[in-house]
CSV table of C-alpha atoms and ligand atoms in Angstrom, one decimal:
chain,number,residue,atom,x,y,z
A,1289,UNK,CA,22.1,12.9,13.0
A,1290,UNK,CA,20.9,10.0,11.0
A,1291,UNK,CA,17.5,9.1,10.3
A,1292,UNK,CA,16.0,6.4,13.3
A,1293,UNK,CA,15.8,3.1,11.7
A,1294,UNK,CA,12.4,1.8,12.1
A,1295,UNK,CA,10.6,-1.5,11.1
A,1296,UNK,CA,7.3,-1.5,9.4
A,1297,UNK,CA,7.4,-5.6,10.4
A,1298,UNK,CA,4.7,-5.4,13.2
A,1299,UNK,CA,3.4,-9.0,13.9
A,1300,UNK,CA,0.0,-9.1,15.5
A,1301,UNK,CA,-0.8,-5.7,14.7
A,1302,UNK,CA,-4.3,-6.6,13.8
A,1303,UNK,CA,-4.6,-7.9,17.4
A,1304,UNK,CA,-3.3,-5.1,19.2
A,1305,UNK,CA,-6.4,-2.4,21.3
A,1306,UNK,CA,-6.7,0.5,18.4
A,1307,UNK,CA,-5.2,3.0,20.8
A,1308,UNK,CA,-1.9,0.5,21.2
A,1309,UNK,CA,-2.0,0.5,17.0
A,1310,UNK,CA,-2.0,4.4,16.7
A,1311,UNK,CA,0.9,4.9,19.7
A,1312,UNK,CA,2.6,2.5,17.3
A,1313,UNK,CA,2.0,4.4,14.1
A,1314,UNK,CA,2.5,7.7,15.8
A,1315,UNK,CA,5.9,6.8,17.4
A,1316,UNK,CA,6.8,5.3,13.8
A,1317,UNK,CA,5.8,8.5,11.7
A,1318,UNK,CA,6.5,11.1,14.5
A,1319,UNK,CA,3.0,12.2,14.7
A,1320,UNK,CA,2.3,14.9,17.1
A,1321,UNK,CA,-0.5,14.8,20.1
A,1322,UNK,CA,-2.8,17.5,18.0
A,1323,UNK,CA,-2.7,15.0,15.3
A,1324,UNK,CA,-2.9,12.1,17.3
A,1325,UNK,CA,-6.1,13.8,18.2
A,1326,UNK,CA,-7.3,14.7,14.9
A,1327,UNK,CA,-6.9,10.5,14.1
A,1328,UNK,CA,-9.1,9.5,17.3
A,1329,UNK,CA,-11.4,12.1,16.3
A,1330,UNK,CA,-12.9,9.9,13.9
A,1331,UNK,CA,-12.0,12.6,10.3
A,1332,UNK,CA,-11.0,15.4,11.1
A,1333,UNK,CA,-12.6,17.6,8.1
A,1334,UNK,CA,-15.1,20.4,10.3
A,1335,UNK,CA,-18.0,20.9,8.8
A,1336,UNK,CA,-17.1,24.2,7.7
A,1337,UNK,CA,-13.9,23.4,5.5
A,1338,UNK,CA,-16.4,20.8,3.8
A,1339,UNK,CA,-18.7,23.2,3.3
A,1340,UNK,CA,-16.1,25.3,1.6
A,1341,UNK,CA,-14.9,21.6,-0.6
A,1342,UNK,CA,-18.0,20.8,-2.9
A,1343,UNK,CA,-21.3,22.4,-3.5
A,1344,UNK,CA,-24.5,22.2,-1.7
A,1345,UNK,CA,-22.9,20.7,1.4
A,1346,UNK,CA,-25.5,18.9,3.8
A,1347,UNK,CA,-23.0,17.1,6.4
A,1348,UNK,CA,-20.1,14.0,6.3
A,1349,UNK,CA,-19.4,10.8,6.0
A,1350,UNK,CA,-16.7,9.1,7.9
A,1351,UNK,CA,-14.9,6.2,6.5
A,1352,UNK,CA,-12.5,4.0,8.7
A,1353,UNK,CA,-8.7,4.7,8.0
A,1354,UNK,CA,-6.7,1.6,8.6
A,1355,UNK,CA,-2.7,1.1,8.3
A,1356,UNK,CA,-0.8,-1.9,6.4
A,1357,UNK,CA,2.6,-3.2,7.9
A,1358,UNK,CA,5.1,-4.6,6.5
A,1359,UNK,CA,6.2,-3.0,3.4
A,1360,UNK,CA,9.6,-2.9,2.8
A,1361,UNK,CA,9.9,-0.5,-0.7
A,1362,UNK,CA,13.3,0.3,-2.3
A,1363,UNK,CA,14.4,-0.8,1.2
A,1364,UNK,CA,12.9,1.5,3.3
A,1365,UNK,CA,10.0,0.2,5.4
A,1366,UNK,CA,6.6,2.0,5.4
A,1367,UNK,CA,3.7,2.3,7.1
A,1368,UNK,CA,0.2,2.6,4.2
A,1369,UNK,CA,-2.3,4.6,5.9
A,1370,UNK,CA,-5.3,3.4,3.6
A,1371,UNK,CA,-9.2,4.3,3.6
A,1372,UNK,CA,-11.9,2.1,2.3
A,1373,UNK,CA,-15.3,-0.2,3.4
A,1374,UNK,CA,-14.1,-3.4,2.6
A,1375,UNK,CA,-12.9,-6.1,4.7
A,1376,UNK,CA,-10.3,-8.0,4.2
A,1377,UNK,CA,-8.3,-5.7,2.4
A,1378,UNK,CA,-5.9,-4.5,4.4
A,1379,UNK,CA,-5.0,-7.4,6.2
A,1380,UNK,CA,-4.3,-9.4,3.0
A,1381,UNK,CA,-2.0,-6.0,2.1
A,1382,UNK,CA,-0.3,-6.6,5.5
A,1383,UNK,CA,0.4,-10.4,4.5
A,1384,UNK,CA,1.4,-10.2,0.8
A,1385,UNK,CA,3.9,-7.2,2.3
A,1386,UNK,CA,5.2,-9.8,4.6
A,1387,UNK,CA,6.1,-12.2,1.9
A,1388,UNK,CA,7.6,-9.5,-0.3
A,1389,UNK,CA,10.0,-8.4,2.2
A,1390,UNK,CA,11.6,-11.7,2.9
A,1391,UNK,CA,13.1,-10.9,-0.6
A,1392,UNK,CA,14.8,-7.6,-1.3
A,1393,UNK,CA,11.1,-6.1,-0.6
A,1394,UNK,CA,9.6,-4.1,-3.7
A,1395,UNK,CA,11.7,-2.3,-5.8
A,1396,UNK,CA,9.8,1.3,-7.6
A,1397,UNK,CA,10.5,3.4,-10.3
A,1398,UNK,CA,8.5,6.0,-12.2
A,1399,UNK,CA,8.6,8.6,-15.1
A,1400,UNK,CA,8.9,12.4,-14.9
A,1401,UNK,CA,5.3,13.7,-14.0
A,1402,UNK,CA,4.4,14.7,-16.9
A,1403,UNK,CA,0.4,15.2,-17.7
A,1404,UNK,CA,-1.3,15.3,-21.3
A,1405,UNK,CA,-3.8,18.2,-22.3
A,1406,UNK,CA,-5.6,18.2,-25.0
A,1407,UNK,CA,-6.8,20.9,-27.8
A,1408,UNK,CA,-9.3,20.0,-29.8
A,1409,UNK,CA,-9.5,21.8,-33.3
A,1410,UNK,CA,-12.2,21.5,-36.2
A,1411,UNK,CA,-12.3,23.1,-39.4
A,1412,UNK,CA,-8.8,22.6,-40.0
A,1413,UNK,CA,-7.5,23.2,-43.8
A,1414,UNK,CA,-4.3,21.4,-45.3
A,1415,UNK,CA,-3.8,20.0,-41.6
A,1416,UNK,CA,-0.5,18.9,-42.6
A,1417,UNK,CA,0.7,21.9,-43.2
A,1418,UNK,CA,-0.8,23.3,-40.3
A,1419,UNK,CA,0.7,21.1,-37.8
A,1420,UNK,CA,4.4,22.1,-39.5
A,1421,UNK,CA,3.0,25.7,-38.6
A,1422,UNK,CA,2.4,24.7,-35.2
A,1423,UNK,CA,5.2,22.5,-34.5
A,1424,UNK,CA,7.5,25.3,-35.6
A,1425,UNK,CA,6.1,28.0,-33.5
A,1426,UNK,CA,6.5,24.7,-30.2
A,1427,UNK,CA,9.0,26.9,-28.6
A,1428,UNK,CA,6.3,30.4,-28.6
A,1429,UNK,CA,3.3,28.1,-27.5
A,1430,UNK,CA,5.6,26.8,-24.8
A,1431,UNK,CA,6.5,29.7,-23.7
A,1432,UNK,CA,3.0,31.1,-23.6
A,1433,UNK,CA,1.6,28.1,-21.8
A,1434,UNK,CA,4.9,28.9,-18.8
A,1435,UNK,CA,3.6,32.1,-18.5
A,1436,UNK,CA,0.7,30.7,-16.7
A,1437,UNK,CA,2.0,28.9,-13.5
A,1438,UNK,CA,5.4,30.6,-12.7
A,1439,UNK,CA,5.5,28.7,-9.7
A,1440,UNK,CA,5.4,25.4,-11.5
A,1441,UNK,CA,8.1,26.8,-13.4
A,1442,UNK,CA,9.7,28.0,-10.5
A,1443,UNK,CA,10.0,24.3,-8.9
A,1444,UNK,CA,11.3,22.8,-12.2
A,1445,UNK,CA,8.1,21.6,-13.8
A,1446,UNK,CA,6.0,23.7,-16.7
A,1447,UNK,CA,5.3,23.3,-20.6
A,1448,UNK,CA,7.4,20.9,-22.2
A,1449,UNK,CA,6.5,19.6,-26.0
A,1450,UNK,CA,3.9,19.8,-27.7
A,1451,UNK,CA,2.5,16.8,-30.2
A,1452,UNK,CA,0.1,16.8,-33.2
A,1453,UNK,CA,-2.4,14.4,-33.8
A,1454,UNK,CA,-5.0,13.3,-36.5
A,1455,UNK,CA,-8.2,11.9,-35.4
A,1456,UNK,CA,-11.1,10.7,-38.2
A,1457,UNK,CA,-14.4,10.7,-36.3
A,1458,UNK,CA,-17.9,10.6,-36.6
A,1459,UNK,CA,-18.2,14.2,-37.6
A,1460,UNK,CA,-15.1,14.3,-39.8
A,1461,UNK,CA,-11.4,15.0,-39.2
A,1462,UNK,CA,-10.3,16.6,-36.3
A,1463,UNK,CA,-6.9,18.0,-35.4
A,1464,UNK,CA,-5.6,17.1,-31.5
A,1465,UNK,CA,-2.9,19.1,-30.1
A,1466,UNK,CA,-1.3,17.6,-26.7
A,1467,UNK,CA,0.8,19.5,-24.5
A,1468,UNK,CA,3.0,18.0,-22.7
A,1469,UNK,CA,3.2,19.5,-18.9
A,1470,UNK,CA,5.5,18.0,-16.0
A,1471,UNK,CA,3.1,18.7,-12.9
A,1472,UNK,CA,6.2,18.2,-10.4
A,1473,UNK,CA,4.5,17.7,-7.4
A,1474,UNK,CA,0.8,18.8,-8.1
A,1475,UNK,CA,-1.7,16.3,-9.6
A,1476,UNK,CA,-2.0,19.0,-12.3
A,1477,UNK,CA,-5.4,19.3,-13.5
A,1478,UNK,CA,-5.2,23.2,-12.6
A,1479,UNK,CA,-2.7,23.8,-14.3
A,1480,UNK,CA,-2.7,21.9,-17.6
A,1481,UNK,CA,-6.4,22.9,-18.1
A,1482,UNK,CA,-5.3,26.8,-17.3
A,1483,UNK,CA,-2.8,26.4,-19.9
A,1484,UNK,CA,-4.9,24.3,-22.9
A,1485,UNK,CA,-7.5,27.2,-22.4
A,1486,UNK,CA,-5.1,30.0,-22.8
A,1487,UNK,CA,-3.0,28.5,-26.1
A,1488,UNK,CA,-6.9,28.2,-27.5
A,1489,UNK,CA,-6.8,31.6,-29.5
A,1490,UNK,CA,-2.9,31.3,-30.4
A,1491,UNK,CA,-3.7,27.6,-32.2
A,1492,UNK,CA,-6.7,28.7,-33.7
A,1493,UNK,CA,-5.0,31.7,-35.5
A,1494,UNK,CA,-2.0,29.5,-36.4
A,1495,UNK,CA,-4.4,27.2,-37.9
A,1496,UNK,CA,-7.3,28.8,-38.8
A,1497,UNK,CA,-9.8,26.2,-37.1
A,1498,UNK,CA,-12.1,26.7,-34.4
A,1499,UNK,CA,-10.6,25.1,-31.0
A,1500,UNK,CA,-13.4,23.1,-29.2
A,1501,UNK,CA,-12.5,21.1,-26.0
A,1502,UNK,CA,-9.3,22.4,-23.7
A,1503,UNK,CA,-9.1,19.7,-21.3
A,1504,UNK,CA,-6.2,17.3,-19.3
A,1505,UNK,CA,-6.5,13.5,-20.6
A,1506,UNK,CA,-6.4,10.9,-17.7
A,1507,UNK,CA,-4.9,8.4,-20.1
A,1508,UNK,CA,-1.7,9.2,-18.0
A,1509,UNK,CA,1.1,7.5,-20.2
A,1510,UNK,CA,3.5,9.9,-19.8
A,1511,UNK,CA,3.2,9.6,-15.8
A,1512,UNK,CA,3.6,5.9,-15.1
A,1513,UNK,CA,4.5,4.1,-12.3
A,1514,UNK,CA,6.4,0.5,-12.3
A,1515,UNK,CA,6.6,-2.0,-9.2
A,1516,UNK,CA,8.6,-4.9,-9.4
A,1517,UNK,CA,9.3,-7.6,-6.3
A,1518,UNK,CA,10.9,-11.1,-6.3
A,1519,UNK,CA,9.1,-13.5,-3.6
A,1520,UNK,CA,10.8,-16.8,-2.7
A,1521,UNK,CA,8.8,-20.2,-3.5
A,1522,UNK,CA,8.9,-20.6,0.2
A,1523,UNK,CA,7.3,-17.6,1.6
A,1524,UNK,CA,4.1,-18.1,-0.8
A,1525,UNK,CA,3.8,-21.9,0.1
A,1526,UNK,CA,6.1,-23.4,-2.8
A,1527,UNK,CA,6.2,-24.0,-6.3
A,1528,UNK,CA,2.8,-25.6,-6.5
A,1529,UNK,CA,1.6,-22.1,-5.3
A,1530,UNK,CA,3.9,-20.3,-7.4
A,1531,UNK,CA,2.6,-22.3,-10.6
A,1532,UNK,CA,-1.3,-21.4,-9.9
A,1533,UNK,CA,-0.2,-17.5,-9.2
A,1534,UNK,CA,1.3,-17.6,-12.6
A,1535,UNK,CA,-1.7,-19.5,-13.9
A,1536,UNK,CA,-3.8,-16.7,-12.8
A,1537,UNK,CA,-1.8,-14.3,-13.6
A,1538,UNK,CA,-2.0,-15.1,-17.1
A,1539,UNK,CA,-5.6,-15.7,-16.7
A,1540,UNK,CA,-6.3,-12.0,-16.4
A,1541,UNK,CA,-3.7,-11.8,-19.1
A,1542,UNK,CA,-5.5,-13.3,-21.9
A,1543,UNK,CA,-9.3,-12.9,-20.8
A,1544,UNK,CA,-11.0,-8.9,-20.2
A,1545,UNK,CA,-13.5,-10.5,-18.2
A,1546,UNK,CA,-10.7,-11.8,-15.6
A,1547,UNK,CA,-8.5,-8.6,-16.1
A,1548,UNK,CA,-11.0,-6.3,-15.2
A,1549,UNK,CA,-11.7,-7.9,-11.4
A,1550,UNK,CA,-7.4,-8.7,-11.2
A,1551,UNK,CA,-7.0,-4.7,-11.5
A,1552,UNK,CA,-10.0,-4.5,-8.9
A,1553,UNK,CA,-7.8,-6.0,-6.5
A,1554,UNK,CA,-5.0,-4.1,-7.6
A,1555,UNK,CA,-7.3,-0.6,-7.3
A,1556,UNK,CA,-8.1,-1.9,-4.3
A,1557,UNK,CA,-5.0,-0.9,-2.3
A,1558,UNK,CA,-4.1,1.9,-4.8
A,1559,UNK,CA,-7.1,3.6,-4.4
A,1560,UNK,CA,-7.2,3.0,-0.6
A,1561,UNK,CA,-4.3,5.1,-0.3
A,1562,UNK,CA,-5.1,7.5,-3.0
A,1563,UNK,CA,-8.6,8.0,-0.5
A,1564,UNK,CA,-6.3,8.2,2.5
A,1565,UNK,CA,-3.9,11.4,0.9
A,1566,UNK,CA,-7.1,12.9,-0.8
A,1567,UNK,CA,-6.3,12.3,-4.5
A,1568,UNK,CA,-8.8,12.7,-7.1
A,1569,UNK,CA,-9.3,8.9,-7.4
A,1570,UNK,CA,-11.5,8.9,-10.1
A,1571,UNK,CA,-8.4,10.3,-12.3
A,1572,UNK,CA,-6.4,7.6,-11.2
A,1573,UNK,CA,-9.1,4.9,-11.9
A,1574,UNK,CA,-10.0,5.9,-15.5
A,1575,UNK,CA,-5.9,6.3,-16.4
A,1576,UNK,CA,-5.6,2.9,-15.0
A,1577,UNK,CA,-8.4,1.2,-16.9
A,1578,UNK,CA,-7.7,3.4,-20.4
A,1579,UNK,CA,-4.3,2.0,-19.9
A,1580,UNK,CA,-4.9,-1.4,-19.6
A,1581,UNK,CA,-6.6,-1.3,-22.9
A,1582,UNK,CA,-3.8,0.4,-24.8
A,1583,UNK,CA,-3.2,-2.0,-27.1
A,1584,UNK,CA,-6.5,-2.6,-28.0
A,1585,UNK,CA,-8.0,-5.7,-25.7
A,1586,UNK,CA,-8.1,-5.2,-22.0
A,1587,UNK,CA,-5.5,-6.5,-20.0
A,1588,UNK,CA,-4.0,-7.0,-16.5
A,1589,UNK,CA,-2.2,-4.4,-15.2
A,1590,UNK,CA,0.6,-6.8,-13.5
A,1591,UNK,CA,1.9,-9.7,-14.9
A,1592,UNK,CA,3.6,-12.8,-12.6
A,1593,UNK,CA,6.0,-15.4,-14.0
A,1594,UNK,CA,8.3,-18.1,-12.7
A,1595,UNK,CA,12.1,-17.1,-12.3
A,1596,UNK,CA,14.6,-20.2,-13.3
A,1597,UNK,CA,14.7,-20.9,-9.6
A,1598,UNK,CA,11.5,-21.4,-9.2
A,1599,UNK,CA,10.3,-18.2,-7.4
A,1600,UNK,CA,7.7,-15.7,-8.0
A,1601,UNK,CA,8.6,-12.1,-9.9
A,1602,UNK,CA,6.2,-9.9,-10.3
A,1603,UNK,CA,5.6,-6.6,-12.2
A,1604,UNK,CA,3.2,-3.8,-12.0
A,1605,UNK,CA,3.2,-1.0,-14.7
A,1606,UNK,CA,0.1,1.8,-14.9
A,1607,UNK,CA,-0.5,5.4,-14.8
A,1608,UNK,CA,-0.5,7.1,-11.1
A,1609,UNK,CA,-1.8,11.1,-11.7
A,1610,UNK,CA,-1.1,12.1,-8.1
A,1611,UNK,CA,-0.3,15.4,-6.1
A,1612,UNK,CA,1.5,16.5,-2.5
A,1613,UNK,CA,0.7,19.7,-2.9
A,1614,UNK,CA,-2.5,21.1,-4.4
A,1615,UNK,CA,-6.1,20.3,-4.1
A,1616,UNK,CA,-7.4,18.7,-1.0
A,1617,UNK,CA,-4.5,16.9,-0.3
A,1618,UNK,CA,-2.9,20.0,1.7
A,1619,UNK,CA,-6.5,21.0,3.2
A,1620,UNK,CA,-7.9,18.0,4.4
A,1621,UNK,CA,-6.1,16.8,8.0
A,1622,UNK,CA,-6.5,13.4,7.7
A,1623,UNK,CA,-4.5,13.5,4.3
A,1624,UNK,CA,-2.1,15.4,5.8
A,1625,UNK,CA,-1.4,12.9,8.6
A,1626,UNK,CA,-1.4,10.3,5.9
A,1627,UNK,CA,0.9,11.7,4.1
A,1628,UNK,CA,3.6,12.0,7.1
A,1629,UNK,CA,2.7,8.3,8.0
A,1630,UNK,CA,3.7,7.8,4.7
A,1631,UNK,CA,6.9,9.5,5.0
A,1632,UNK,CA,6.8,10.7,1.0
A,1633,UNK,CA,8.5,13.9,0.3
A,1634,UNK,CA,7.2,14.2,-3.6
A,1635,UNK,CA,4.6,13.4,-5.7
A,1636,UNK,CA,6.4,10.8,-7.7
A,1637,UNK,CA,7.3,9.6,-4.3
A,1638,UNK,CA,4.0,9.2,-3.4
A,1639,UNK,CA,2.7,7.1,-6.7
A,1640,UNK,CA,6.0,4.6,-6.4
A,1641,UNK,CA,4.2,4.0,-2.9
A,1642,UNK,CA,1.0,3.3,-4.8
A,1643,UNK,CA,2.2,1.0,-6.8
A,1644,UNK,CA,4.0,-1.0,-4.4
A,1645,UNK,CA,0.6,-1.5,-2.7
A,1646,UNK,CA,-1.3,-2.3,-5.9
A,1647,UNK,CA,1.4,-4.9,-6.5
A,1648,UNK,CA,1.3,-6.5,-3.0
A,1649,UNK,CA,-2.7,-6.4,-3.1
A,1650,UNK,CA,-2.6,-8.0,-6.4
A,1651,UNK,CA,0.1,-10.6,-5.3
A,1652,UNK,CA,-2.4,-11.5,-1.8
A,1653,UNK,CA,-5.7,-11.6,-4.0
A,1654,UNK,CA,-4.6,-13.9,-6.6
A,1655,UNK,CA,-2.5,-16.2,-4.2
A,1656,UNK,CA,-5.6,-16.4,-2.2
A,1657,UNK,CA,-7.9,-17.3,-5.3
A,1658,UNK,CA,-5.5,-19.6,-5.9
A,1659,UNK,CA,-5.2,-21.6,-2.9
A,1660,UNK,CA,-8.0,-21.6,-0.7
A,1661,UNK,CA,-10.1,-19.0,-2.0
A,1662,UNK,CA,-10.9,-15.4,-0.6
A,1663,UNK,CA,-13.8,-16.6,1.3
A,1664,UNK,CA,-12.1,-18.6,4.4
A,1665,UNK,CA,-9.7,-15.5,5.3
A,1666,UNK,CA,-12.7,-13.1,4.6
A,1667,UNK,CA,-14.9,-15.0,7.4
A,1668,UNK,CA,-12.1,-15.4,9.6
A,1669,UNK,CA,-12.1,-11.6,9.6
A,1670,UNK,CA,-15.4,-11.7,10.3
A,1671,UNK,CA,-15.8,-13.7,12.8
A,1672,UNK,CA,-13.3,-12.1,15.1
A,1673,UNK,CA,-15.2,-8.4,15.0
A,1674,UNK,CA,-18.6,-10.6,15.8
A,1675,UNK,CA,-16.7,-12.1,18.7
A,1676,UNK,CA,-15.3,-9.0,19.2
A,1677,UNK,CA,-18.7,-7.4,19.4
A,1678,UNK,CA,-19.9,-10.1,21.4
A,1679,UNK,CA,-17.9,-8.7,24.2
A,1680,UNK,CA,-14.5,-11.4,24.2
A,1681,UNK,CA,-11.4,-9.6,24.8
A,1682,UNK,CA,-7.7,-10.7,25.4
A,1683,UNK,CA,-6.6,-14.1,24.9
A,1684,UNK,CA,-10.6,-15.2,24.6
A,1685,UNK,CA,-11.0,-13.7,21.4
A,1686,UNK,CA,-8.7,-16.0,19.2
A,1687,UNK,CA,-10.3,-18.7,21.0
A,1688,UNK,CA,-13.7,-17.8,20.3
A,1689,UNK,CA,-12.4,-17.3,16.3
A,1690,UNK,CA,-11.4,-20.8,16.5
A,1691,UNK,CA,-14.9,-22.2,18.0
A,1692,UNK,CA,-17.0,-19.9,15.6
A,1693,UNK,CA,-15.2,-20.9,12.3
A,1694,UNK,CA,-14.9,-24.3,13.2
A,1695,UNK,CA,-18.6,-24.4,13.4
A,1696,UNK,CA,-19.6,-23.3,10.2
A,1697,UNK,CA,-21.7,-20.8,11.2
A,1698,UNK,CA,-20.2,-17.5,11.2
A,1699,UNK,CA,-23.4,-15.3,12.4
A,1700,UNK,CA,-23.4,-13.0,15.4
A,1701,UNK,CA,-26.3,-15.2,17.3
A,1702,UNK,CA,-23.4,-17.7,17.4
A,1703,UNK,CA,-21.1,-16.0,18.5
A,1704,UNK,CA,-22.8,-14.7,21.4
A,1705,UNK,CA,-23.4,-18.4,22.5
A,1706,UNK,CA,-19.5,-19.0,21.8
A,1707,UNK,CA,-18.3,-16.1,23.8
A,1708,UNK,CA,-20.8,-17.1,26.4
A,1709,UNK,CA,-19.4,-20.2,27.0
A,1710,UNK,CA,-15.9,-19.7,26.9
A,1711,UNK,CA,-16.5,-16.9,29.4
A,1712,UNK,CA,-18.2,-19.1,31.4
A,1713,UNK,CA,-15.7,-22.0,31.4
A,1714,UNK,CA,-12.7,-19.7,32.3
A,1715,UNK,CA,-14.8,-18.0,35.2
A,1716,UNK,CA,-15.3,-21.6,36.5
A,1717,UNK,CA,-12.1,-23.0,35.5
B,830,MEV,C1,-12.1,-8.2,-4.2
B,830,MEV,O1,-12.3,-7.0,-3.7
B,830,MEV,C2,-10.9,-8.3,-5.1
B,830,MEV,C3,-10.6,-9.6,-5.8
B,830,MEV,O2,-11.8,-10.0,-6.5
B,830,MEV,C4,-9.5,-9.3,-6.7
B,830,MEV,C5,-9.2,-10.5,-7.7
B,830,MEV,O3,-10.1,-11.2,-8.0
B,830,MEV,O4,-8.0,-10.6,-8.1
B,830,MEV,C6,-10.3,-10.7,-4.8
């Protein structure tokens, strides 16, 4: 039996009663009624399991877990469970998604996912010499480091080079091994950091230095994720459009201070979701901002340009250290339900995804910074969850937006009044 074709194109989601948008989502990703549960339960994470998580464990905090529509990746349309505070967000995820997919959607690739660790060594004599040593005995040191996660072995991944650098510092020379490790489907820390420690004694003796720090490096270059989507002129509102996205584009190209908020936005959805599986975000965010300064000078992570026919094509490149399996991706029941809303069957899976959101977050951000600004959509949002609050349901509430905005004063005092009114007038009328 084939898989059931299902469209991730959901206009007026937004509008629907939450328990209408999670019947959607559940019928989409086949969610069962225990987890449809765990989802109106407001986290899902007992106290107990969280007690078990960190250290010195007081209580929770619950953050609200929204889903973008729309996305059409490597033609196959998702659903992006995605956690965060901020307004705004995932709507303008949900529209940029919408433009994307009126072209061939966004297109994903990565590398093997392959982590760095690093050994340092001090005290290193003829260090020439003694990185021949050690590049001759790669296939020993490989072997050593295997021995340490047979099951990572087992599913294909495991030691696979091992590199040699030479570092001049503040306290003198220092020799830098990296060993090269493909996680598979784990976000690796455990493992690399099992491995650095145990080569320790083997490179010291082969070197005669004294090994100091054993530790993963989130400059993630070896594991990097690439997002590419073509948008016609027409779905962004034309070339005029086109020409400022490119302007700003190359804005955050040329100017750190510009780059730095441009990968906000982009961190903004990628981290959303990374919070949503459970990912050690932090990881993510220092590989993305170490990356973006690889050559040097800080720079954007995407970069948007003008095809010949005057549309919009846009690229995303960074680092994405993420795992399916592992940590508290497989513990925590919210990530699990993410993760089958997602539909990803593999790590690498799972960071193409990522991408494909930073991309269209990036695309909706500087579109809207653009044109009109972010501020008119942000208080848009606003003002519906004030009229919202202020008790107008149904047909009333995009009404009551309309009034509210109109008036320039988007508070919840006004919109009390507004909803009052309008309540009043269809009572009467
Ligand atoms: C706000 O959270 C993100 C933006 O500042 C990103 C950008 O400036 O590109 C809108």
């Amino acid at each position: 039996m084939g898989e059931k074709v299902r469209s991730s194109r959901i206009s007026g989601f937004y509008k629907l009663p939450r328990e209408e948008r999670l019947r959607i989502v559940a019928e989409f990703a086949g969610l069962s009624e225990e987890e449809v549960e765990v989802l109106r339960s407001g986290g899902g994470l007992g106290i107990e399991t969280a007690d078990r998580m960190i250290e010195n464990v007081i209580g929770m905090m619950a953050y609200p877990l929204g889903v973008a529509v729309n996305f059409r990746i490597n033609g196959r349309d998702r659903l992006i469970p995605m956690v965060l505070e901020e307004p705004s967000v995932v709507a303008a995820a949900s529209n940029a998604a919408r433009m994307m997919r009126e072209g061939e959607g966004i297109r994903t690739s990565s590398t093997e996912p392959v982590m760095i660790g690093q050994i340092q060594i001090l005290k290193v004599e003829n260090p020439q010499e003694k990185a021949e040593a050690l590049l001759s005995a790669k296939e020993e040191i490989l072997e050593l480091a295997n021995q340490q996660d047979p099951i990572l072995v087992k599913f294909g991944g495991g030691a696979r080079d091992l590199e040699v650098r030479f570092l001049d510092s503040r306290v003198g020379p220092m020799m830098v091994v990296h060993l090269l490790v493909d996680c598979r489907d784990a976000m690796g820390a455990n493992a690399v950091n099992t491995m650095c420690e145990v080569l320790a004694p083997k490179l010291e003796k082969i070197t005669g230095g004294k090994v100091l720090l054993r530790i993963i490096s989130n400059l993630a270059d070896r594991r990097l994720v690439r997002a590419e989507a073509l948008v016609r002129k027409e779905a962004v509102g034309g070339e005029e459009v086109v020409d400022g996205i490119v302007a700003a584009s190359a804005f955050a190209e040329a100017d750190p201070y510009r780059a730095a908020t441009h990968n906000k936005g982009i961190l903004n959805g990628v981290i959303a979701v990374a919070l949503a599986t459970a990912q050690d975000h932090r990881a993510i965010e220092a590989g993305a901002h170490a990356y973006a300064a690889r050559s040097g000078r800080y720079t954007a992570l995407t970069r948007w340009e003008k095809t010949p026919e005057g549309d919009l094509l846009g690229r995303l490149e960074m680092p994405m250290a993420v795992g399916t399996v592992g940590g508290a991706t497989r513990v925590h029941p919210v990530a699990k339900i993410a993760l089958k809303i997602l539909g990803v069957k593999s790590a690498r899976e799972l960071a193409e995804v990522m991408g494909a959101v930073g991309l269209a977050q990036n695309l909706a951000a500087i579109r809207a910074l653009a044109t009109e600004g972010i501020q008119r959509g942000h208080m848009r949002l606003h003002a519906r969850n004030l009229v919202i609050m202020a008790g107008a349901e149904g047909a009333l509430v995009d009404k009551a937006v309309e009034e509210l905005v109109s008036s320039g004063e988007i508070r919840f005092d006004r919109a009390v009044e507004v909803v009052k009114r309008l309540k009043g007038a269809q009572n009467s009328g």
